[in-house]
């Protein structure tokens, strides 16, 4: 073989062929005919496969051909089986990371991403992290959930949802097969009591409507970026994540509109917030740090406000133990629903909630910006103590 240097194919007999390329590379081929057509299959380089080994491989190929089988198709199928087996060896931890990488953009808040990973690391990985995702069973999932189900019910319920989503992702990717052992309906619900039965849903603590004007007046006397952000949150009925992620290029003070991109919204839809005169006036007082794009600058240069800043203001500086920043959305909803006659769909739109079924949403192209502007001006007047709730005009009397 060493003497063969010219490019070409040199037969050894019974289909075994030595192929020499123009660059001098030498490899073994097995050649046969099927339905009048020549077929070829590589058997490896002469550096890896000796002549005797190549003859043994060619003998195996001839047996397959005589049996009417296709050596190329069978080798391809075997490689696919090996790849499938290798995929199923992926650990739950690796599958979870792949799921997170594929889905993290759907979470508008960094806090949500952090909580997702923190719960996996704290509660799930110690039990499932090193297991092959293909081998995880119902018993494995219950080892995670049962110790938490009664003591940390809400956390356990959300963690179950995380596990179910990761295992579903793994199934689609070919890492596992069969039913999802973390599914609730018709499965885990038979082994665990309903979360609602042992830990009724807790809503964010909210300030009573009647106390809001006095509270707002107090916050308005306080210095600091957190106080400014909290006042803006109240005036706009926005979520904490939307406030701390807000940037100056989202705000048009001349048109009095704050345009929040879909990427930062819980519902993943662009949302425009009509700014009341009070909200615009407040923004004009916000210090603008050079080079910082955030509406409300954080403690570190170029950063936005921490997601704990407003909660810290409430609990530490103001000692409001039963109130959360998110709860002011509930206060706004209670005010609008119980003390005014604004239509429900306008109020829900102000909260960036979906209204109606998919068909109704498809036909509802307008975001009712100007109708919501009237609502938000009325809310601002109430917050500032300019008007009592009973004096708010019903939306039906407003043109347009």
Short mmCIF file of C-alpha atoms in Angstrom, two decimals:
data_model
loop_
_atom_site.label_atom_id
_atom_site.label_comp_id
_atom_site.label_asym_id
_atom_site.label_seq_id
_atom_site.Cartn_x
_atom_site.Cartn_y
_atom_site.Cartn_z
CA UNK A 1 0.00 0.00 0.00
CA UNK A 2 2.85 2.36 0.75
CA UNK A 3 4.01 2.11 -2.86
CA UNK A 4 0.64 3.29 -4.20
CA UNK A 5 0.94 7.02 -4.65
CA UNK A 6 -1.05 7.84 -7.80
CA UNK A 7 -4.61 9.03 -7.26
CA UNK A 8 -7.23 6.42 -8.04
CA UNK A 9 -9.01 3.33 -6.71
CA UNK A 10 -7.23 -0.03 -6.28
CA UNK A 11 -9.32 -3.18 -5.83
CA UNK A 12 -8.47 -5.84 -3.24
CA UNK A 13 -11.27 -8.10 -4.43
CA UNK A 14 -14.89 -8.82 -3.48
CA UNK A 15 -15.77 -5.12 -3.24
CA UNK A 16 -12.95 -3.92 -0.98
CA UNK A 17 -11.16 -0.95 -2.57
CA UNK A 18 -8.29 1.32 -1.57
CA UNK A 19 -8.94 4.95 -2.53
CA UNK A 20 -6.00 7.34 -2.99
CA UNK A 21 -6.79 11.03 -3.41
CA UNK A 22 -4.77 13.66 -5.27
CA UNK A 23 -3.36 14.84 -1.94
CA UNK A 24 -2.14 11.33 -1.07
CA UNK A 25 -4.84 10.53 1.50
CA UNK A 26 -5.64 6.79 1.55
CA UNK A 27 -8.86 5.20 2.79
CA UNK A 28 -10.86 2.00 2.44
CA UNK A 29 -14.14 1.70 0.52
CA UNK A 30 -16.62 -1.10 0.13
CA UNK A 31 -18.32 -1.07 -3.28
CA UNK A 32 -21.42 -3.03 -4.34
CA UNK A 33 -24.28 -2.83 -6.80
CA UNK A 34 -27.95 -2.42 -5.95
CA UNK A 35 -30.63 -2.22 -8.66
CA UNK A 36 -27.98 -1.65 -11.33
CA UNK A 37 -26.38 1.25 -9.46
CA UNK A 38 -22.97 1.30 -7.83
CA UNK A 39 -22.98 2.09 -4.10
CA UNK A 40 -19.99 2.98 -1.93
CA UNK A 41 -19.40 3.03 1.80
CA UNK A 42 -16.31 4.32 3.58
CA UNK A 43 -14.61 1.94 6.01
CA UNK A 44 -11.98 4.31 7.40
CA UNK A 45 -8.49 5.65 6.81
CA UNK A 46 -5.55 3.30 6.32
CA UNK A 47 -4.01 4.97 9.40
CA UNK A 48 -6.93 3.74 11.53
CA UNK A 49 -7.94 0.48 9.80
CA UNK A 50 -5.46 -2.23 8.79
CA UNK A 51 -5.85 -4.35 5.65
CA UNK A 52 -7.04 -7.33 7.71
CA UNK A 53 -9.58 -5.16 9.56
CA UNK A 54 -10.80 -3.69 6.26
CA UNK A 55 -11.28 -7.23 4.88
CA UNK A 56 -13.28 -8.21 7.97
CA UNK A 57 -15.47 -5.11 7.61
CA UNK A 58 -15.97 -5.81 3.90
CA UNK A 59 -17.00 -9.37 4.76
CA UNK A 60 -19.66 -8.00 7.17
CA UNK A 61 -20.90 -5.63 4.48
CA UNK A 62 -21.25 -8.47 1.97
CA UNK A 63 -23.41 -10.41 4.42
CA UNK A 64 -25.74 -7.43 4.76
CA UNK A 65 -25.97 -6.92 1.01
CA UNK A 66 -26.72 -10.63 0.43
CA UNK A 67 -29.52 -10.34 2.99
CA UNK A 68 -31.01 -7.45 1.01
CA UNK A 69 -30.07 -4.84 3.59
CA UNK A 70 -28.49 -1.43 3.03
CA UNK A 71 -25.18 -0.96 4.93
CA UNK A 72 -25.25 2.84 4.50
CA UNK A 73 -28.79 3.20 5.83
CA UNK A 74 -28.06 0.87 8.74
CA UNK A 75 -24.90 2.74 9.72
CA UNK A 76 -26.79 6.04 9.54
CA UNK A 77 -29.56 4.60 11.74
CA UNK A 78 -27.02 3.32 14.26
CA UNK A 79 -25.39 6.75 14.48
CA UNK A 80 -28.78 8.31 15.10
CA UNK A 81 -29.45 5.79 17.86
CA UNK A 82 -26.14 6.66 19.46
CA UNK A 83 -26.91 10.38 19.24
CA UNK A 84 -30.35 9.82 20.76
CA UNK A 85 -28.82 7.80 23.59
CA UNK A 86 -26.27 10.55 24.21
CA UNK A 87 -29.01 13.20 24.28
CA UNK A 88 -30.87 11.25 26.94
CA UNK A 89 -27.80 11.34 29.17
CA UNK A 90 -28.18 15.11 29.63
CA UNK A 91 -28.69 15.99 33.29
CA UNK A 92 -31.72 17.81 34.64
CA UNK A 93 -29.47 20.75 35.55
CA UNK A 94 -28.20 21.03 31.98
CA UNK A 95 -31.74 20.72 30.60
CA UNK A 96 -32.91 23.43 33.01
CA UNK A 97 -30.13 25.76 31.86
CA UNK A 98 -31.03 25.09 28.22
CA UNK A 99 -34.68 25.85 29.01
CA UNK A 100 -33.72 29.07 30.79
CA UNK A 101 -31.49 30.20 27.92
CA UNK A 102 -34.32 29.58 25.45
CA UNK A 103 -37.03 31.28 27.52
CA UNK A 104 -35.47 34.01 29.66
CA UNK A 105 -36.52 36.76 27.26
CA UNK A 106 -40.18 36.07 28.00
CA UNK A 107 -39.67 37.33 31.56
CA UNK A 108 -39.76 41.12 31.58
CA UNK A 109 -38.24 41.40 35.04
CA UNK A 110 -34.71 40.44 36.04
CA UNK A 111 -36.15 39.63 39.45
CA UNK A 112 -38.34 36.95 37.87
CA UNK A 113 -35.31 35.39 36.17
CA UNK A 114 -33.35 35.46 39.42
CA UNK A 115 -36.18 33.87 41.39
CA UNK A 116 -36.53 31.10 38.78
CA UNK A 117 -32.86 30.13 39.03
CA UNK A 118 -32.72 30.60 42.81
CA UNK A 119 -35.61 28.20 43.38
CA UNK A 120 -34.04 25.60 41.14
CA UNK A 121 -30.69 25.86 42.91
CA UNK A 122 -32.22 25.83 46.40
CA UNK A 123 -35.00 23.27 46.09
CA UNK A 124 -34.58 21.25 42.89
CA UNK A 125 -30.92 20.72 42.03
CA UNK A 126 -30.05 18.96 45.33
CA UNK A 127 -32.53 16.20 44.34
CA UNK A 128 -32.71 16.26 40.54
CA UNK A 129 -29.73 18.26 39.30
CA UNK A 130 -27.36 15.36 38.60
CA UNK A 131 -30.03 12.89 37.39
CA UNK A 132 -30.35 12.14 33.70
CA UNK A 133 -33.41 14.06 32.58
CA UNK A 134 -34.62 10.92 30.79
CA UNK A 135 -34.74 8.97 34.06
CA UNK A 136 -36.68 11.40 36.27
CA UNK A 137 -39.80 9.80 37.70
CA UNK A 138 -42.82 10.89 39.71
CA UNK A 139 -41.08 9.67 42.87
CA UNK A 140 -38.12 11.95 42.12
CA UNK A 141 -40.41 14.97 41.65
CA UNK A 142 -42.23 14.21 44.91
CA UNK A 143 -38.91 14.18 46.76
CA UNK A 144 -38.60 17.84 45.81
CA UNK A 145 -42.19 18.88 46.48
CA UNK A 146 -43.36 16.96 49.55
CA UNK A 147 -41.01 18.64 52.07
CA UNK A 148 -42.20 22.07 50.85
CA UNK A 149 -45.86 21.49 50.08
CA UNK A 150 -47.30 22.41 53.48
CA UNK A 151 -44.63 24.78 54.80
CA UNK A 152 -43.88 26.75 51.61
CA UNK A 153 -46.97 26.02 49.56
CA UNK A 154 -46.80 28.87 47.06
CA UNK A 155 -43.07 28.30 46.46
CA UNK A 156 -43.66 24.57 46.06
CA UNK A 157 -46.50 25.09 43.58
CA UNK A 158 -44.42 27.43 41.44
CA UNK A 159 -41.44 25.08 41.64
CA UNK A 160 -43.62 22.22 40.40
CA UNK A 161 -44.56 24.38 37.42
CA UNK A 162 -40.88 25.04 36.71
CA UNK A 163 -40.07 21.31 36.77
CA UNK A 164 -43.02 20.51 34.50
CA UNK A 165 -41.94 23.16 31.98
CA UNK A 166 -38.32 21.96 31.96
CA UNK A 167 -39.33 18.32 31.47
CA UNK A 168 -41.75 19.29 28.69
CA UNK A 169 -38.91 21.20 27.02
CA UNK A 170 -36.66 18.16 27.41
CA UNK A 171 -39.27 15.94 25.76
CA UNK A 172 -39.59 18.25 22.75
CA UNK A 173 -35.80 18.35 22.43
CA UNK A 174 -35.61 14.55 22.42
CA UNK A 175 -33.89 14.28 25.81
CA UNK A 176 -36.68 12.15 27.26
CA UNK A 177 -39.88 10.34 26.29
CA UNK A 178 -43.16 9.49 27.97
CA UNK A 179 -45.56 11.36 30.23
CA UNK A 180 -44.44 14.35 32.25
CA UNK A 181 -44.02 13.23 35.90
CA UNK A 182 -44.45 16.82 37.16
CA UNK A 183 -47.85 17.41 35.54
CA UNK A 184 -50.61 18.39 37.93
CA UNK A 185 -53.95 17.47 36.31
CA UNK A 186 -54.70 13.78 36.55
CA UNK A 187 -51.37 13.06 38.19
CA UNK A 188 -49.73 14.94 41.08
CA UNK A 189 -53.08 16.34 42.18
CA UNK A 190 -53.88 12.78 43.27
CA UNK A 191 -50.82 12.72 45.54
CA UNK A 192 -50.78 16.30 46.88
CA UNK A 193 -53.56 18.50 48.29
CA UNK A 194 -54.59 21.52 46.25
CA UNK A 195 -52.42 24.56 47.08
CA UNK A 196 -55.57 26.66 47.37
CA UNK A 197 -56.89 24.34 50.08
CA UNK A 198 -53.86 24.57 52.35
CA UNK A 199 -52.58 28.07 51.52
CA UNK A 200 -55.21 30.40 50.04
CA UNK A 201 -53.79 32.85 47.53
CA UNK A 202 -52.33 35.95 49.13
CA UNK A 203 -52.60 39.22 47.31
CA UNK A 204 -50.12 42.06 47.58
CA UNK A 205 -50.85 44.18 50.62
CA UNK A 206 -52.54 47.38 49.49
CA UNK A 207 -53.26 50.73 51.10
CA UNK A 208 -56.98 51.43 51.61
CA UNK A 209 -58.34 53.96 49.12
CA UNK A 210 -59.31 56.48 51.81
CA UNK A 211 -55.73 56.63 53.12
CA UNK A 212 -54.07 57.19 49.75
CA UNK A 213 -54.17 61.05 49.56
CA UNK A 214 -52.59 61.48 53.00
CA UNK A 215 -50.01 58.81 52.21
CA UNK A 216 -49.10 60.44 48.89
CA UNK A 217 -48.74 63.81 50.62
CA UNK A 218 -46.29 62.27 53.09
CA UNK A 219 -44.18 60.64 50.34
CA UNK A 220 -44.10 63.98 48.48
CA UNK A 221 -42.26 65.53 51.44
CA UNK A 222 -39.53 62.88 51.38
CA UNK A 223 -36.28 63.19 49.50
CA UNK A 224 -34.46 60.58 47.48
CA UNK A 225 -34.90 58.77 44.19
CA UNK A 226 -36.98 55.97 45.73
CA UNK A 227 -39.62 58.47 46.89
CA UNK A 228 -39.80 60.02 43.41
CA UNK A 229 -40.12 56.56 41.83
CA UNK A 230 -42.84 55.53 44.28
CA UNK A 231 -44.86 58.67 43.54
CA UNK A 232 -44.53 58.02 39.80
CA UNK A 233 -45.55 54.39 40.33
CA UNK A 234 -48.68 55.51 42.18
CA UNK A 235 -49.62 58.14 39.60
CA UNK A 236 -49.21 55.71 36.68
CA UNK A 237 -50.52 52.53 38.39
CA UNK A 238 -47.50 50.75 36.87
CA UNK A 239 -45.66 47.65 38.05
CA UNK A 240 -42.40 47.90 39.98
CA UNK A 241 -40.39 46.33 37.15
CA UNK A 242 -41.80 48.80 34.65
CA UNK A 243 -40.80 51.72 36.87
CA UNK A 244 -37.25 50.67 37.67
CA UNK A 245 -36.60 49.70 34.05
CA UNK A 246 -38.00 52.93 32.61
CA UNK A 247 -35.64 54.99 30.45
CA UNK A 248 -35.75 58.61 29.36
CA UNK A 249 -36.12 57.70 25.69
CA UNK A 250 -39.44 55.99 26.50
CA UNK A 251 -40.94 59.26 27.73
CA UNK A 252 -42.31 62.10 25.63
CA UNK A 253 -42.94 64.96 28.04
CA UNK A 254 -44.40 67.20 25.34
CA UNK A 255 -47.06 64.62 24.42
CA UNK A 256 -47.31 63.40 28.02
CA UNK A 257 -46.90 59.74 27.05
CA UNK A 258 -44.70 56.99 28.44
CA UNK A 259 -44.26 54.21 25.86
CA UNK A 260 -43.14 50.93 27.44
CA UNK A 261 -41.80 48.36 24.94
CA UNK A 262 -43.28 44.86 24.88
CA UNK A 263 -40.02 43.31 26.10
CA UNK A 264 -40.51 44.95 29.51
CA UNK A 265 -44.23 44.24 29.83
CA UNK A 266 -45.69 41.23 31.61
CA UNK A 267 -48.13 40.62 28.73
CA UNK A 268 -45.38 41.11 26.12
CA UNK A 269 -47.31 43.89 24.36
CA UNK A 270 -46.31 47.51 23.84
CA UNK A 271 -48.08 49.69 26.37
CA UNK A 272 -48.58 53.47 26.33
CA UNK A 273 -49.22 55.26 29.60
CA UNK A 274 -50.92 58.66 29.40
CA UNK A 275 -49.10 60.90 31.87
CA UNK A 276 -51.19 63.18 34.03
CA UNK A 277 -50.09 66.76 34.58
CA UNK A 278 -48.86 65.72 38.02
CA UNK A 279 -46.79 62.87 36.55
CA UNK A 280 -45.18 65.17 33.99
CA UNK A 281 -44.45 67.77 36.66
CA UNK A 282 -42.86 65.09 38.83
CA UNK A 283 -40.57 63.87 36.02
CA UNK A 284 -39.38 67.42 35.43
CA UNK A 285 -38.02 67.41 38.98
CA UNK A 286 -36.13 64.12 38.62
CA UNK A 287 -32.34 64.67 38.54
CA UNK A 288 -30.80 63.40 35.30
CA UNK A 289 -27.44 61.76 35.83
CA UNK A 290 -25.13 62.24 32.83
CA UNK A 291 -24.75 59.03 30.86
CA UNK A 292 -27.52 57.22 32.73
CA UNK A 293 -30.49 56.29 30.56
CA UNK A 294 -32.70 55.26 33.48
CA UNK A 295 -35.60 57.44 34.53
CA UNK A 296 -34.77 56.75 38.16
CA UNK A 297 -31.02 56.35 38.70
CA UNK A 298 -29.70 53.77 41.11
CA UNK A 299 -26.97 53.83 43.71
CA UNK A 300 -24.22 52.87 41.28
CA UNK A 301 -23.13 54.92 38.29
CA UNK A 302 -25.14 54.12 35.18
CA UNK A 303 -27.52 51.79 37.00
CA UNK A 304 -31.26 51.94 37.55
CA UNK A 305 -33.04 51.89 40.88
CA UNK A 306 -32.93 48.59 42.77
CA UNK A 307 -36.14 46.57 42.79
CA UNK A 308 -35.98 46.72 46.61
CA UNK A 309 -35.60 50.50 46.84
CA UNK A 310 -39.31 51.37 47.00
CA UNK A 311 -40.08 48.44 49.30
CA UNK A 312 -37.25 49.61 51.56
CA UNK A 313 -38.74 53.10 51.60
CA UNK A 314 -42.11 51.72 52.65
CA UNK A 315 -40.91 49.26 55.28
CA UNK A 316 -37.85 51.00 56.73
CA UNK A 317 -38.18 54.76 56.31
CA UNK A 318 -41.98 54.89 56.54
CA UNK A 319 -42.49 51.77 58.71
CA UNK A 320 -45.45 50.69 56.56
CA UNK A 321 -45.35 47.00 57.41
CA UNK A 322 -48.56 46.02 55.61
CA UNK A 323 -48.08 47.83 52.30
CA UNK A 324 -46.17 46.88 49.12
CA UNK A 325 -45.34 48.91 46.03
CA UNK A 326 -47.30 46.54 43.81
CA UNK A 327 -50.30 46.93 46.10
CA UNK A 328 -50.91 50.46 44.83
CA UNK A 329 -52.26 48.92 41.63
CA UNK A 330 -54.94 47.32 43.79
CA UNK A 331 -55.63 50.64 45.47
CA UNK A 332 -56.05 52.21 42.04
CA UNK A 333 -58.36 49.37 40.95
CA UNK A 334 -60.48 49.69 44.10
CA UNK A 335 -60.74 53.45 43.64
CA UNK A 336 -61.76 53.18 40.00
CA UNK A 337 -64.19 50.31 40.54
CA UNK A 338 -65.82 51.33 43.82
CA UNK A 339 -65.65 55.12 43.76
CA UNK A 340 -66.00 56.10 40.09
CA UNK A 341 -68.04 55.19 37.03
CA UNK A 342 -65.18 54.69 34.59
CA UNK A 343 -65.83 51.65 32.35
CA UNK A 344 -64.15 48.45 33.42
CA UNK A 345 -62.35 47.94 30.10
CA UNK A 346 -60.73 51.39 30.37
CA UNK A 347 -59.58 50.70 33.92
CA UNK A 348 -58.19 47.29 32.95
CA UNK A 349 -56.40 48.84 29.97
CA UNK A 350 -54.79 51.34 32.34
CA UNK A 351 -53.44 48.38 34.32
CA UNK A 352 -52.20 46.73 31.09
CA UNK A 353 -54.49 43.77 31.66
CA UNK A 354 -55.98 41.72 28.83
CA UNK A 355 -59.71 42.30 28.44
CA UNK A 356 -62.02 39.75 26.83
CA UNK A 357 -61.22 36.61 24.88
CA UNK A 358 -58.82 36.28 21.95
CA UNK A 359 -61.48 37.26 19.42
CA UNK A 360 -62.41 40.43 21.30
CA UNK A 361 -58.74 41.35 21.69
CA UNK A 362 -58.16 40.87 17.96
CA UNK A 363 -60.91 43.39 17.13
CA UNK A 364 -59.89 45.83 19.86
CA UNK A 365 -57.13 47.65 17.97
CA UNK A 366 -57.24 50.95 19.91
CA UNK A 367 -55.56 51.27 23.29
CA UNK A 368 -58.03 53.99 24.34
CA UNK A 369 -55.17 56.32 25.18
CA UNK A 370 -57.20 59.52 25.40
CA UNK A 371 -59.99 57.87 27.36
CA UNK A 372 -57.38 56.58 29.78
CA UNK A 373 -55.85 60.06 29.98
CA UNK A 374 -59.07 61.34 31.55
CA UNK A 375 -58.98 58.44 33.99
CA UNK A 376 -55.36 59.08 35.00
CA UNK A 377 -55.96 62.82 35.46
CA UNK A 378 -58.86 61.99 37.79
CA UNK A 379 -56.67 59.53 39.67
CA UNK A 380 -53.89 62.11 40.02
CA UNK A 381 -56.35 64.68 41.33
CA UNK A 382 -57.52 62.17 43.91
CA UNK A 383 -53.94 61.25 44.93
CA UNK A 384 -53.07 64.92 45.39
CA UNK A 385 -56.22 65.53 47.41
CA UNK A 386 -57.70 67.91 44.85
CA UNK A 387 -61.00 66.09 44.49
CA UNK A 388 -62.96 63.52 46.41
CA UNK A 389 -63.82 60.21 44.72
CA UNK A 390 -67.52 61.06 44.68
CA UNK A 391 -66.81 64.09 42.45
CA UNK A 392 -65.05 62.15 39.66
CA UNK A 393 -66.87 62.46 36.35
CA UNK A 394 -68.16 59.19 34.86
CA UNK A 395 -66.48 58.25 31.59
CA UNK A 396 -69.82 58.24 29.73
CA UNK A 397 -69.93 62.04 29.88
CA UNK A 398 -66.51 62.43 28.26
CA UNK A 399 -66.50 62.95 24.48
CA UNK A 400 -64.24 60.75 22.32
#
